[in-house]
Amino acid sequence: MTDLIKLTAADTAAAIKAGQVSAVEVTQAHLDRIDAVDNKVNAFLHVDTEGALAAARAVDAKRAAGTELGPLAGVPLALKDVFTTKGVPTTCGSKILEGWIPPYDATLTTRLKDADVVILGKTNMDEFAMGSSTENSAYGPTGNPWDLSRIPGGSGGGSAAALAAFEAPLAIGTDTGGSIRQPGAVTGTVGVKPTYGSVSRYGLVAFSSSLDQGGPCARTVLDAALLHEAIAGHDPLDSTSINAPVPAVVEAAKMRDIRGMRIGVVKEFAGEGYQAGVMQRFNESVELLRELGAEVVEVSCPSFTLALPAYYLIAPSEASSNLARFDAMRYGLRVGDDGSRSAEEVTALTREAGFGAEVKRRIILGTYALSSGYYDAYYGSAQKVRTLISRDFDAAFAGVDVLVSPTTPTTAFPIGERADDPMAMYLADLCTIPSNLAGNAAMSLPCGLAPEDNLPVGLQIIAPAMADDRLYRVGGAVEAALDDKWGHPLLEEAPAL
């Protein structure tokens, strides 16, 4: 079992294709691993044992029949519990959707199934993807496999923790303000936010529709690229879907050559609030980029300092609109419906019982920002800042191929440390938010351990919209160089669970 769960997704698929191991054996090994460690990690909200084994048997039957298998056929995956899955519970980490079984699959779920990926189950998350630590889940926090007393990032901490705990070689997250990249950084895994609109949002339960973006999570850059190609592409069911070819991300991940590329270091992503060990590993990564033949220059994007306040007006405003659908009338939880109360009273009681504190905070903030007399001062101004941020990116990318920064200012903090201080929690997304506001592509990959706490540090790479392949070209080169330097992948240093 140990050998099977340590394989990369690419190696797992190759072994299944060659008949060295069956998809059922691989799936069972990961189900056994979940059974052994998830009571400590709490990465999964629902494990679909029967569905996963049935999907694995179907892959084995295809191989036996001589059918050509795809590049990820039979590879297990952990799916963030914000994508609908027909016949399998989807809760978004909230009590208000407890027990809801969707009647349809998200487009992303369908594409995973079409690629013969084996979905092991649904992973824990901050409620409705609102948070940076997975502490806002109604079903309890997830632990970071490097140190179970610390957060695994958020909102997609369950997906990242499942990778770091070797419960799955692949996972899916969503990134609204950094919720794929920040968990990747603090768990020593790879997380990619594709260009907005390049991966379908149909069936992704909405938090902030102009920001939400599903994407791949993995333990290696190549595995993330393989998953990216499987899920990306135009979808007529999503009105914001881009009708354009998917960039050649797998080919880019295999290049491992960045000679001649121009790479910009964002001046604004440094200084007060950044942990010394994070900056040390980031500066070493910048030097490594130079050694690999890239030209490195400093780039100033002054509007990035306004990204955090703009985000915390735009995202809650959209959330207050999107979450109005949870009214106790159509699906999910219903409280107080004893025949003596009006529909409005039942709705109010249900929302009081079903929504957690952070969701209520953001709904109130967003509703206020959209209210008559305040719209222009708050939401309207935030959208203007969003335009300035996009212009800063345009100016930067006129002179460089990609930008780099730390993914997050600190390593994983202890569970509970920021629970009563929302502003401190929000600062975890300081470096990731600008890419969401502009809609371009970004990746986090491990660049070492911070000396002061021996916890993972993430390097963020940012590329222009629909130039996602640049992320993988740079990421693949950095990963290969660091693996050579360390003599092994970073996750081999993680403490055993």
CSV table of C-alpha atoms in Angstrom, one decimal:
chain,number,residue,atom,x,y,z
A,1,MET,CA,0.0,0.0,0.0
A,2,THR,CA,2.8,2.4,1.0
A,3,ASP,CA,4.4,2.2,-2.4
A,4,LEU,CA,1.1,2.8,-4.3
A,5,ILE,CA,0.1,5.8,-2.3
A,6,LYS,CA,3.5,7.5,-2.8
A,7,LEU,CA,3.4,7.3,-6.6
A,8,THR,CA,2.8,10.4,-8.7
A,9,ALA,CA,-0.4,10.5,-10.7
A,10,ALA,CA,1.6,10.2,-13.9
A,11,ASP,CA,3.4,7.1,-12.7
A,12,THR,CA,0.2,5.6,-11.3
A,13,ALA,CA,-1.6,6.0,-14.6
A,14,ALA,CA,1.4,4.5,-16.5
A,15,ALA,CA,1.5,1.5,-14.1
A,16,ILE,CA,-2.2,0.8,-14.6
A,17,LYS,CA,-1.9,1.2,-18.4
A,18,ALA,CA,1.0,-1.3,-18.4
A,19,GLY,CA,-0.9,-3.8,-16.3
A,20,GLN,CA,1.6,-3.6,-13.5
A,21,VAL,CA,-1.2,-2.8,-11.0
A,22,SER,CA,-5.0,-2.7,-11.3
A,23,ALA,CA,-7.0,0.5,-10.8
A,24,VAL,CA,-8.9,-1.4,-8.1
A,25,GLU,CA,-5.7,-2.1,-6.2
A,26,VAL,CA,-4.7,1.6,-6.4
A,27,THR,CA,-8.1,2.8,-5.3
A,28,GLN,CA,-8.2,0.3,-2.4
A,29,ALA,CA,-4.8,1.4,-1.3
A,30,HIS,CA,-5.9,5.0,-1.0
A,31,LEU,CA,-9.2,4.1,0.6
A,32,ASP,CA,-7.2,2.1,3.2
A,33,ARG,CA,-5.0,5.1,3.7
A,34,ILE,CA,-8.0,7.4,4.3
A,35,ASP,CA,-9.4,4.8,6.7
A,36,ALA,CA,-6.1,4.8,8.6
A,37,VAL,CA,-5.3,8.5,8.9
A,38,ASP,CA,-8.3,10.7,8.2
A,39,ASN,CA,-9.7,10.4,11.7
A,40,LYS,CA,-6.7,12.6,12.6
A,41,VAL,CA,-6.6,14.8,9.4
A,42,ASN,CA,-10.3,15.3,8.7
A,43,ALA,CA,-9.6,16.0,5.0
A,44,PHE,CA,-12.8,14.2,3.8
A,45,LEU,CA,-16.4,15.1,4.5
A,46,HIS,CA,-17.7,12.1,2.5
A,47,VAL,CA,-15.8,9.0,1.2
A,48,ASP,CA,-17.6,7.3,-1.7
A,49,THR,CA,-16.2,3.9,-1.3
A,50,GLU,CA,-18.7,2.1,-3.6
A,51,GLY,CA,-18.6,4.7,-6.3
A,52,ALA,CA,-14.8,4.8,-6.3
A,53,LEU,CA,-14.4,1.0,-6.6
A,54,ALA,CA,-17.0,0.8,-9.3
A,55,ALA,CA,-15.2,3.5,-11.3
A,56,ALA,CA,-11.9,1.6,-10.8
A,57,ARG,CA,-13.4,-1.7,-11.9
A,58,ALA,CA,-14.7,0.1,-15.1
A,59,VAL,CA,-11.1,1.2,-15.9
A,60,ASP,CA,-9.8,-2.3,-15.4
A,61,ALA,CA,-12.5,-3.6,-17.7
A,62,LYS,CA,-11.6,-1.1,-20.4
A,63,ARG,CA,-8.0,-2.2,-20.2
A,64,ALA,CA,-8.9,-5.8,-20.4
A,65,ALA,CA,-11.0,-5.1,-23.5
A,66,GLY,CA,-8.0,-3.5,-25.2
A,67,THR,CA,-9.4,0.1,-25.0
A,68,GLU,CA,-6.8,2.8,-25.0
A,69,LEU,CA,-6.6,4.4,-21.6
A,70,GLY,CA,-6.2,8.2,-21.1
A,71,PRO,CA,-3.3,9.9,-19.3
A,72,LEU,CA,-5.1,9.8,-15.9
A,73,ALA,CA,-7.3,6.7,-16.2
A,74,GLY,CA,-7.6,4.9,-12.8
A,75,VAL,CA,-5.9,7.7,-10.8
A,76,PRO,CA,-7.7,8.5,-7.5
A,77,LEU,CA,-8.8,12.1,-6.8
A,78,ALA,CA,-10.2,14.1,-3.8
A,79,LEU,CA,-12.9,16.6,-4.9
A,80,LYS,CA,-13.6,19.8,-3.0
A,81,ASP,CA,-17.1,19.6,-1.6
A,82,VAL,CA,-18.3,22.7,-3.6
A,83,PHE,CA,-18.8,20.9,-6.9
A,84,THR,CA,-22.1,19.0,-7.4
A,85,THR,CA,-21.8,15.3,-7.7
A,86,LYS,CA,-24.9,13.3,-8.8
A,87,GLY,CA,-26.0,11.0,-6.0
A,88,VAL,CA,-23.2,12.0,-3.7
A,89,PRO,CA,-23.7,14.6,-0.9
A,90,THR,CA,-22.5,18.1,-1.5
A,91,THR,CA,-22.5,20.3,1.6
A,92,CYS,CA,-20.0,23.2,0.8
A,93,GLY,CA,-18.9,22.7,4.4
A,94,SER,CA,-22.2,24.2,5.6
A,95,LYS,CA,-25.1,22.9,7.8
A,96,ILE,CA,-27.5,24.6,5.5
A,97,LEU,CA,-26.8,21.9,2.8
A,98,GLU,CA,-26.4,19.0,5.2
A,99,GLY,CA,-27.8,15.9,3.5
A,100,TRP,CA,-28.4,17.5,0.1
A,101,ILE,CA,-27.8,15.0,-2.7
A,102,PRO,CA,-27.5,16.8,-6.1
A,103,PRO,CA,-29.5,15.5,-9.0
A,104,TYR,CA,-26.7,16.4,-11.5
A,105,ASP,CA,-22.9,16.6,-12.0
A,106,ALA,CA,-20.9,19.8,-12.3
A,107,THR,CA,-19.2,20.0,-15.7
A,108,LEU,CA,-15.9,19.5,-14.0
A,109,THR,CA,-17.2,16.4,-12.3
A,110,THR,CA,-18.3,15.1,-15.7
A,111,ARG,CA,-14.9,15.8,-17.2
A,112,LEU,CA,-13.2,13.9,-14.5
A,113,LYS,CA,-15.4,10.9,-15.0
A,114,ASP,CA,-14.9,11.1,-18.8
A,115,ALA,CA,-11.1,11.0,-18.2
A,116,ASP,CA,-11.7,7.8,-16.0
A,117,VAL,CA,-10.4,9.6,-12.9
A,118,VAL,CA,-11.6,7.8,-9.8
A,119,ILE,CA,-13.3,10.2,-7.4
A,120,LEU,CA,-12.6,9.0,-3.8
A,121,GLY,CA,-14.9,11.5,-2.1
A,122,LYS,CA,-15.6,15.1,-1.1
A,123,THR,CA,-13.1,17.2,0.9
A,124,ASN,CA,-13.5,19.6,3.8
A,125,MET,CA,-13.6,23.3,3.2
A,126,ASP,CA,-14.4,26.6,4.8
A,127,GLU,CA,-18.1,27.1,4.6
A,128,PHE,CA,-19.1,28.2,1.1
A,129,ALA,CA,-15.4,28.7,0.5
A,130,MET,CA,-15.2,31.7,2.9
A,131,GLY,CA,-12.0,31.5,4.8
A,132,SER,CA,-8.2,30.9,4.7
A,133,SER,CA,-7.8,28.1,7.2
A,134,THR,CA,-10.7,25.5,6.8
A,135,GLU,CA,-11.6,26.4,10.4
A,136,ASN,CA,-14.9,27.8,9.2
A,137,SER,CA,-16.2,24.4,8.2
A,138,ALA,CA,-19.4,23.3,10.0
A,139,TYR,CA,-17.9,19.9,10.2
A,140,GLY,CA,-14.7,20.8,12.2
A,141,PRO,CA,-11.3,22.0,11.1
A,142,THR,CA,-8.8,20.0,9.0
A,143,GLY,CA,-5.3,19.5,10.3
A,144,ASN,CA,-2.1,20.2,8.3
A,145,PRO,CA,-0.3,16.8,7.8
A,146,TRP,CA,3.0,18.6,8.6
A,147,ASP,CA,1.7,19.5,12.0
A,148,LEU,CA,-1.9,18.5,12.9
A,149,SER,CA,-2.2,21.4,15.3
A,150,ARG,CA,-1.8,23.9,12.4
A,151,ILE,CA,-4.1,25.0,9.6
A,152,PRO,CA,-3.8,23.4,6.1
A,153,GLY,CA,-4.8,26.7,4.5
A,154,GLY,CA,-8.3,27.5,3.1
A,155,SER,CA,-10.8,27.5,1.9
A,156,GLY,CA,-9.6,24.3,0.2
A,157,GLY,CA,-7.6,22.9,3.1
A,158,GLY,CA,-9.2,19.4,2.8
A,159,SER,CA,-8.0,18.9,-0.8
A,160,ALA,CA,-4.5,20.1,0.0
A,161,ALA,CA,-4.3,18.0,3.2
A,162,ALA,CA,-5.5,14.9,1.3
A,163,LEU,CA,-2.5,15.3,-1.0
A,164,ALA,CA,0.0,15.9,1.8
A,165,ALA,CA,-1.3,13.0,3.8
A,166,PHE,CA,-1.0,10.7,0.7
A,167,GLU,CA,-4.7,10.1,0.8
A,168,ALA,CA,-5.0,11.0,-2.9
A,169,PRO,CA,-2.4,11.8,-5.6
A,170,LEU,CA,-4.7,14.4,-7.2
A,171,ALA,CA,-7.3,16.9,-5.9
A,172,ILE,CA,-9.6,19.7,-7.1
A,173,GLY,CA,-9.9,23.0,-5.4
A,174,THR,CA,-11.5,26.4,-6.1
A,175,ASP,CA,-9.7,29.7,-5.9
A,176,THR,CA,-11.7,32.9,-5.2
A,177,GLY,CA,-9.0,34.8,-3.4
A,178,GLY,CA,-6.2,32.2,-3.1
A,179,SER,CA,-8.1,29.1,-1.9
A,180,ILE,CA,-6.1,26.7,-4.1
A,181,ARG,CA,-2.7,28.5,-3.9
A,182,GLN,CA,-2.5,29.3,-0.2
A,183,PRO,CA,-3.4,25.7,1.0
A,184,GLY,CA,-0.8,24.5,-1.5
A,185,ALA,CA,1.8,26.8,0.0
A,186,VAL,CA,1.3,25.7,3.6
A,187,THR,CA,1.1,22.0,2.9
A,188,GLY,CA,4.0,21.7,0.5
A,189,THR,CA,1.9,20.8,-2.5
A,190,VAL,CA,1.2,22.3,-6.0
A,191,GLY,CA,-1.9,24.4,-6.6
A,192,VAL,CA,-3.0,26.2,-9.7
A,193,LYS,CA,-5.6,28.9,-10.3
A,194,PRO,CA,-6.3,28.7,-14.1
A,195,THR,CA,-7.3,31.7,-16.1
A,196,TYR,CA,-10.8,32.8,-15.1
A,197,GLY,CA,-13.3,31.2,-17.5
A,198,SER,CA,-11.0,28.5,-18.7
A,199,VAL,CA,-12.4,25.8,-16.4
A,200,SER,CA,-16.2,25.6,-16.2
A,201,ARG,CA,-18.1,26.9,-13.2
A,202,TYR,CA,-21.3,25.0,-14.1
A,203,GLY,CA,-22.2,23.1,-10.9
A,204,LEU,CA,-19.7,25.0,-8.8
A,205,VAL,CA,-21.8,26.3,-5.9
A,206,ALA,CA,-21.2,30.1,-6.2
A,207,PHE,CA,-19.6,32.2,-3.5
A,208,SER,CA,-18.4,35.2,-5.7
A,209,SER,CA,-19.2,34.5,-9.3
A,210,SER,CA,-16.7,37.0,-10.9
A,211,LEU,CA,-13.8,35.5,-8.9
A,212,ASP,CA,-14.5,31.8,-8.3
A,213,GLN,CA,-12.3,29.4,-10.4
A,214,GLY,CA,-11.9,25.7,-10.1
A,215,GLY,CA,-8.4,24.3,-10.6
A,216,PRO,CA,-6.0,21.4,-10.1
A,217,CYS,CA,-4.1,20.4,-7.0
A,218,ALA,CA,-1.3,17.8,-7.0
A,219,ARG,CA,2.1,16.9,-5.5
A,220,THR,CA,4.0,17.6,-8.7
A,221,VAL,CA,3.8,20.2,-11.5
A,222,LEU,CA,3.4,17.6,-14.2
A,223,ASP,CA,0.5,15.9,-12.3
A,224,ALA,CA,-1.2,19.3,-11.9
A,225,ALA,CA,-0.7,19.9,-15.7
A,226,LEU,CA,-2.3,16.5,-16.6
A,227,LEU,CA,-5.3,17.3,-14.4
A,228,HIS,CA,-5.5,20.9,-15.8
A,229,GLU,CA,-5.8,19.5,-19.3
A,230,ALA,CA,-8.5,17.0,-18.2
A,231,ILE,CA,-10.8,19.7,-16.7
A,232,ALA,CA,-10.2,22.8,-18.8
A,233,GLY,CA,-12.0,23.8,-22.0
A,234,HIS,CA,-15.1,25.7,-23.2
A,235,ASP,CA,-18.5,24.8,-21.7
A,236,PRO,CA,-21.7,26.2,-23.3
A,237,LEU,CA,-23.4,25.7,-19.9
A,238,ASP,CA,-21.2,28.4,-18.3
A,239,SER,CA,-21.8,31.9,-19.6
A,240,THR,CA,-18.3,33.1,-18.5
A,241,SER,CA,-16.5,30.2,-20.2
A,242,ILE,CA,-13.8,31.2,-22.7
A,243,ASN,CA,-14.1,29.6,-26.1
A,244,ALA,CA,-10.4,29.2,-26.9
A,245,PRO,CA,-8.0,26.2,-27.0
A,246,VAL,CA,-6.5,25.0,-23.7
A,247,PRO,CA,-2.9,26.1,-23.4
A,248,ALA,CA,-0.4,23.2,-23.9
A,249,VAL,CA,0.3,22.9,-20.1
A,250,VAL,CA,1.6,19.3,-20.1
A,251,GLU,CA,4.1,20.0,-22.8
A,252,ALA,CA,5.2,23.2,-20.9
A,253,ALA,CA,5.6,21.2,-17.6
A,254,LYS,CA,8.0,18.8,-19.4
A,255,MET,CA,10.2,21.6,-20.9
A,256,ARG,CA,12.1,22.4,-17.7
A,257,ASP,CA,13.9,25.2,-19.6
A,258,ILE,CA,13.5,28.9,-18.8
A,259,ARG,CA,16.6,30.3,-20.5
A,260,GLY,CA,15.8,33.7,-22.0
A,261,MET,CA,12.5,34.2,-20.0
A,262,ARG,CA,12.0,37.6,-18.3
A,263,ILE,CA,10.7,37.2,-14.7
A,264,GLY,CA,9.4,40.1,-12.6
A,265,VAL,CA,9.6,40.2,-8.8
A,266,VAL,CA,6.7,42.2,-7.4
A,267,LYS,CA,8.1,45.0,-5.3
A,268,GLU,CA,4.9,45.4,-3.2
A,269,PHE,CA,4.9,41.7,-2.0
A,270,ALA,CA,7.6,42.2,0.7
A,271,GLY,CA,8.3,44.1,3.9
A,272,GLU,CA,6.3,44.3,7.1
A,273,GLY,CA,4.2,41.2,8.0
A,274,TYR,CA,6.3,38.7,6.0
A,275,GLN,CA,7.9,35.9,8.0
A,276,ALA,CA,11.7,36.0,7.7
A,277,GLY,CA,11.9,32.3,6.7
A,278,VAL,CA,9.4,32.8,3.9
A,279,MET,CA,11.4,35.7,2.5
A,280,GLN,CA,14.6,33.7,2.8
A,281,ARG,CA,13.2,30.8,0.8
A,282,PHE,CA,11.6,33.2,-1.7
A,283,ASN,CA,14.9,35.1,-2.3
A,284,GLU,CA,16.7,31.8,-2.8
A,285,SER,CA,14.1,30.8,-5.4
A,286,VAL,CA,14.7,34.1,-7.2
A,287,GLU,CA,18.4,33.4,-7.3
A,288,LEU,CA,17.7,29.9,-8.6
A,289,LEU,CA,15.6,31.4,-11.5
A,290,ARG,CA,18.7,33.5,-12.4
A,291,GLU,CA,20.9,30.3,-12.3
A,292,LEU,CA,18.5,28.6,-14.6
A,293,GLY,CA,19.0,31.3,-17.2
A,294,ALA,CA,16.1,33.6,-16.7
A,295,GLU,CA,16.5,37.4,-16.5
A,296,VAL,CA,15.0,38.7,-13.3
A,297,VAL,CA,13.9,42.3,-12.9
A,298,GLU,CA,11.9,44.2,-10.1
A,299,VAL,CA,8.4,45.2,-11.1
A,300,SER,CA,6.2,47.7,-9.3
A,301,CYS,CA,2.4,47.3,-9.2
A,302,PRO,CA,1.3,50.0,-6.8
A,303,SER,CA,-2.5,49.2,-7.0
A,304,PHE,CA,-1.8,45.8,-5.5
A,305,THR,CA,-1.7,47.4,-2.1
A,306,LEU,CA,-5.5,48.1,-2.6
A,307,ALA,CA,-6.4,44.6,-3.6
A,308,LEU,CA,-7.3,43.3,-0.1
A,309,PRO,CA,-9.9,46.0,0.7
A,310,ALA,CA,-11.3,45.9,-2.8
A,311,TYR,CA,-11.7,42.1,-2.6
A,312,TYR,CA,-13.4,42.3,0.8
A,313,LEU,CA,-16.1,44.5,-0.8
A,314,ILE,CA,-16.6,42.8,-4.1
A,315,ALA,CA,-16.6,39.2,-2.8
A,316,PRO,CA,-19.0,39.7,0.1
A,317,SER,CA,-21.3,41.8,-2.2
A,318,GLU,CA,-21.5,38.9,-4.7
A,319,ALA,CA,-21.9,36.4,-1.8
A,320,SER,CA,-24.9,38.3,-0.4
A,321,SER,CA,-26.6,37.9,-3.7
A,322,ASN,CA,-25.6,34.3,-4.4
A,323,LEU,CA,-26.4,33.0,-0.9
A,324,ALA,CA,-30.0,34.4,-1.0
A,325,ARG,CA,-31.0,31.2,-2.8
A,326,PHE,CA,-30.6,29.3,0.5
A,327,ASP,CA,-34.1,30.1,1.7
A,328,ALA,CA,-35.3,26.7,3.2
A,329,MET,CA,-37.9,26.5,0.4
A,330,ARG,CA,-36.1,24.5,-2.3
A,331,TYR,CA,-33.4,22.3,-0.8
A,332,GLY,CA,-31.2,21.7,2.2
A,333,LEU,CA,-32.0,22.5,5.9
A,334,ARG,CA,-35.4,23.7,7.0
A,335,VAL,CA,-36.0,24.9,10.6
A,336,GLY,CA,-39.2,25.9,12.3
A,337,ASP,CA,-41.7,24.7,9.7
A,338,ASP,CA,-44.3,23.5,12.2
A,339,GLY,CA,-47.3,25.1,10.5
A,340,SER,CA,-47.5,28.1,12.8
A,341,ARG,CA,-44.8,30.3,11.1
A,342,SER,CA,-44.7,32.2,7.9
A,343,ALA,CA,-42.3,31.5,5.0
A,344,GLU,CA,-40.2,34.5,6.0
A,345,GLU,CA,-39.9,33.3,9.6
A,346,VAL,CA,-38.9,29.8,8.5
A,347,THR,CA,-36.3,31.3,6.1
A,348,ALA,CA,-34.9,33.5,8.9
A,349,LEU,CA,-34.7,30.6,11.4
A,350,THR,CA,-33.1,28.3,8.8
A,351,ARG,CA,-30.4,30.8,8.0
A,352,GLU,CA,-29.8,31.5,11.6
A,353,ALA,CA,-29.2,27.8,12.3
A,354,GLY,CA,-27.6,26.9,9.0
A,355,PHE,CA,-25.0,29.6,8.3
A,356,GLY,CA,-21.9,30.0,10.3
A,357,ALA,CA,-20.4,33.2,11.7
A,358,GLU,CA,-18.1,34.0,8.9
A,359,VAL,CA,-20.8,33.5,6.2
A,360,LYS,CA,-23.1,35.7,8.2
A,361,ARG,CA,-20.4,38.3,8.5
A,362,ARG,CA,-19.8,38.4,4.8
A,363,ILE,CA,-23.5,38.5,3.9
A,364,ILE,CA,-24.0,41.5,6.2
A,365,LEU,CA,-20.9,43.3,4.9
A,366,GLY,CA,-21.9,42.6,1.3
A,367,THR,CA,-25.6,43.6,1.7
A,368,TYR,CA,-24.4,46.9,3.4
A,369,ALA,CA,-22.0,47.6,0.5
A,370,LEU,CA,-24.7,47.2,-2.0
A,371,SER,CA,-27.4,49.2,-0.2
A,372,SER,CA,-28.8,52.4,-1.5
A,373,GLY,CA,-26.6,55.3,-0.9
A,374,TYR,CA,-23.5,53.2,-0.3
A,375,TYR,CA,-23.2,51.4,-3.6
A,376,ASP,CA,-21.0,53.9,-5.4
A,377,ALA,CA,-18.9,54.7,-2.3
A,378,TYR,CA,-18.1,51.0,-1.6
A,379,TYR,CA,-18.8,48.4,-4.3
A,380,GLY,CA,-18.4,51.0,-7.2
A,381,SER,CA,-15.1,52.2,-5.8
A,382,ALA,CA,-13.9,48.6,-5.4
A,383,GLN,CA,-14.6,47.8,-9.0
A,384,LYS,CA,-12.6,50.9,-10.1
A,385,VAL,CA,-9.7,49.6,-8.0
A,386,ARG,CA,-10.1,46.2,-9.8
A,387,THR,CA,-9.6,48.0,-13.1
A,388,LEU,CA,-6.4,49.7,-11.8
A,389,ILE,CA,-5.1,46.3,-10.7
A,390,SER,CA,-5.7,44.8,-14.2
A,391,ARG,CA,-3.9,47.8,-15.7
A,392,ASP,CA,-0.9,47.2,-13.4
A,393,PHE,CA,-0.8,43.6,-14.6
A,394,ASP,CA,-1.0,44.7,-18.2
A,395,ALA,CA,1.9,47.1,-17.7
A,396,ALA,CA,4.0,44.5,-15.9
A,397,PHE,CA,3.4,41.8,-18.5
A,398,ALA,CA,4.4,44.2,-21.3
A,399,GLY,CA,7.9,43.8,-20.0
A,400,VAL,CA,8.1,40.3,-18.4
A,401,ASP,CA,6.8,36.8,-19.1
A,402,VAL,CA,5.7,36.0,-15.5
A,403,LEU,CA,5.7,37.6,-12.1
A,404,VAL,CA,6.8,35.8,-8.9
A,405,SER,CA,6.2,36.4,-5.2
A,406,PRO,CA,5.8,34.5,-2.0
A,407,THR,CA,2.4,32.7,-2.1
A,408,THR,CA,1.5,33.7,1.5
A,409,PRO,CA,3.3,35.9,4.0
A,410,THR,CA,3.7,33.2,6.7
A,411,THR,CA,3.8,29.5,7.1
A,412,ALA,CA,0.9,27.6,8.5
A,413,PHE,CA,-0.4,29.2,11.7
A,414,PRO,CA,-1.8,27.3,14.7
A,415,ILE,CA,-5.5,26.3,14.6
A,416,GLY,CA,-7.5,28.9,16.6
A,417,GLU,CA,-4.7,31.6,16.5
A,418,ARG,CA,-6.6,33.9,14.2
A,419,ALA,CA,-10.2,32.7,14.8
A,420,ASP,CA,-11.2,35.8,16.7
A,421,ASP,CA,-9.3,38.3,14.4
A,422,PRO,CA,-10.9,38.3,10.9
A,423,MET,CA,-8.5,41.0,9.7
A,424,ALA,CA,-5.4,38.9,10.6
A,425,MET,CA,-7.0,35.9,8.9
A,426,TYR,CA,-7.7,38.0,5.7
A,427,LEU,CA,-4.1,39.0,5.4
A,428,ALA,CA,-3.2,35.4,4.5
A,429,ASP,CA,-4.5,36.2,1.0
A,430,LEU,CA,-2.5,39.3,0.6
A,431,CYS,CA,-0.4,38.0,-2.3
A,432,THR,CA,-3.0,35.9,-4.0
A,433,ILE,CA,-6.0,38.2,-4.3
A,434,PRO,CA,-4.7,40.5,-7.2
A,435,SER,CA,-4.8,37.5,-9.7
A,436,ASN,CA,-8.4,36.8,-8.8
A,437,LEU,CA,-9.4,40.4,-9.3
A,438,ALA,CA,-7.7,40.5,-12.7
A,439,GLY,CA,-8.7,37.0,-13.8
A,440,ASN,CA,-5.2,35.8,-14.8
A,441,ALA,CA,-3.4,32.5,-14.1
A,442,ALA,CA,-1.3,31.7,-11.0
A,443,MET,CA,0.4,28.8,-9.4
A,444,SER,CA,1.9,28.0,-6.0
A,445,LEU,CA,4.6,25.3,-5.7
A,446,PRO,CA,6.9,24.3,-2.8
A,447,CYS,CA,10.2,26.1,-2.5
A,448,GLY,CA,11.5,24.7,0.8
A,449,LEU,CA,10.9,24.8,4.5
A,450,ALA,CA,11.1,28.0,6.7
A,451,PRO,CA,14.2,27.6,9.0
A,452,GLU,CA,12.4,28.9,12.1
A,453,ASP,CA,9.5,26.3,12.1
A,454,ASN,CA,10.4,23.7,9.5
A,455,LEU,CA,7.1,24.2,7.6
A,456,PRO,CA,6.6,24.5,3.9
A,457,VAL,CA,6.9,27.8,2.0
A,458,GLY,CA,5.2,28.4,-1.4
A,459,LEU,CA,6.6,30.3,-4.5
A,460,GLN,CA,3.8,32.0,-6.5
A,461,ILE,CA,4.1,32.3,-10.2
A,462,ILE,CA,1.7,34.6,-12.1
A,463,ALA,CA,1.0,34.6,-15.8
A,464,PRO,CA,-1.2,36.6,-18.2
A,465,ALA,CA,-4.7,35.4,-19.0
A,466,MET,CA,-4.7,32.3,-21.2
A,467,ALA,CA,-0.9,32.0,-20.8
A,468,ASP,CA,-1.3,29.2,-18.2
A,469,ASP,CA,1.5,27.2,-19.9
A,470,ARG,CA,4.0,29.8,-18.7
A,471,LEU,CA,3.2,28.8,-15.1
A,472,TYR,CA,4.0,25.2,-15.9
A,473,ARG,CA,7.2,26.0,-17.8
A,474,VAL,CA,8.6,28.0,-14.9
A,475,GLY,CA,7.2,25.7,-12.2
A,476,GLY,CA,8.5,22.5,-13.9
A,477,ALA,CA,12.0,24.0,-14.1
A,478,VAL,CA,12.0,25.2,-10.5
A,479,GLU,CA,10.6,21.9,-9.2
A,480,ALA,CA,13.3,19.9,-11.1
A,481,ALA,CA,16.1,22.1,-9.9
A,482,LEU,CA,14.9,21.9,-6.2
A,483,ASP,CA,14.4,18.2,-6.3
A,484,ASP,CA,18.0,17.8,-7.6
A,485,LYS,CA,19.2,20.2,-4.8
A,486,TRP,CA,17.3,18.3,-2.1
A,487,GLY,CA,17.8,14.9,-3.6
A,488,HIS,CA,14.0,14.1,-3.2
A,489,PRO,CA,10.6,15.8,-3.4
A,490,LEU,CA,9.8,18.1,-0.4
A,491,LEU,CA,6.9,16.0,0.9
A,492,GLU,CA,9.3,13.2,1.7
A,493,GLU,CA,10.4,15.4,4.6
A,494,ALA,CA,6.8,15.6,6.0
A,495,PRO,CA,6.5,13.9,9.5
A,496,ALA,CA,4.7,10.5,9.3
A,497,LEU,CA,1.1,10.6,10.4
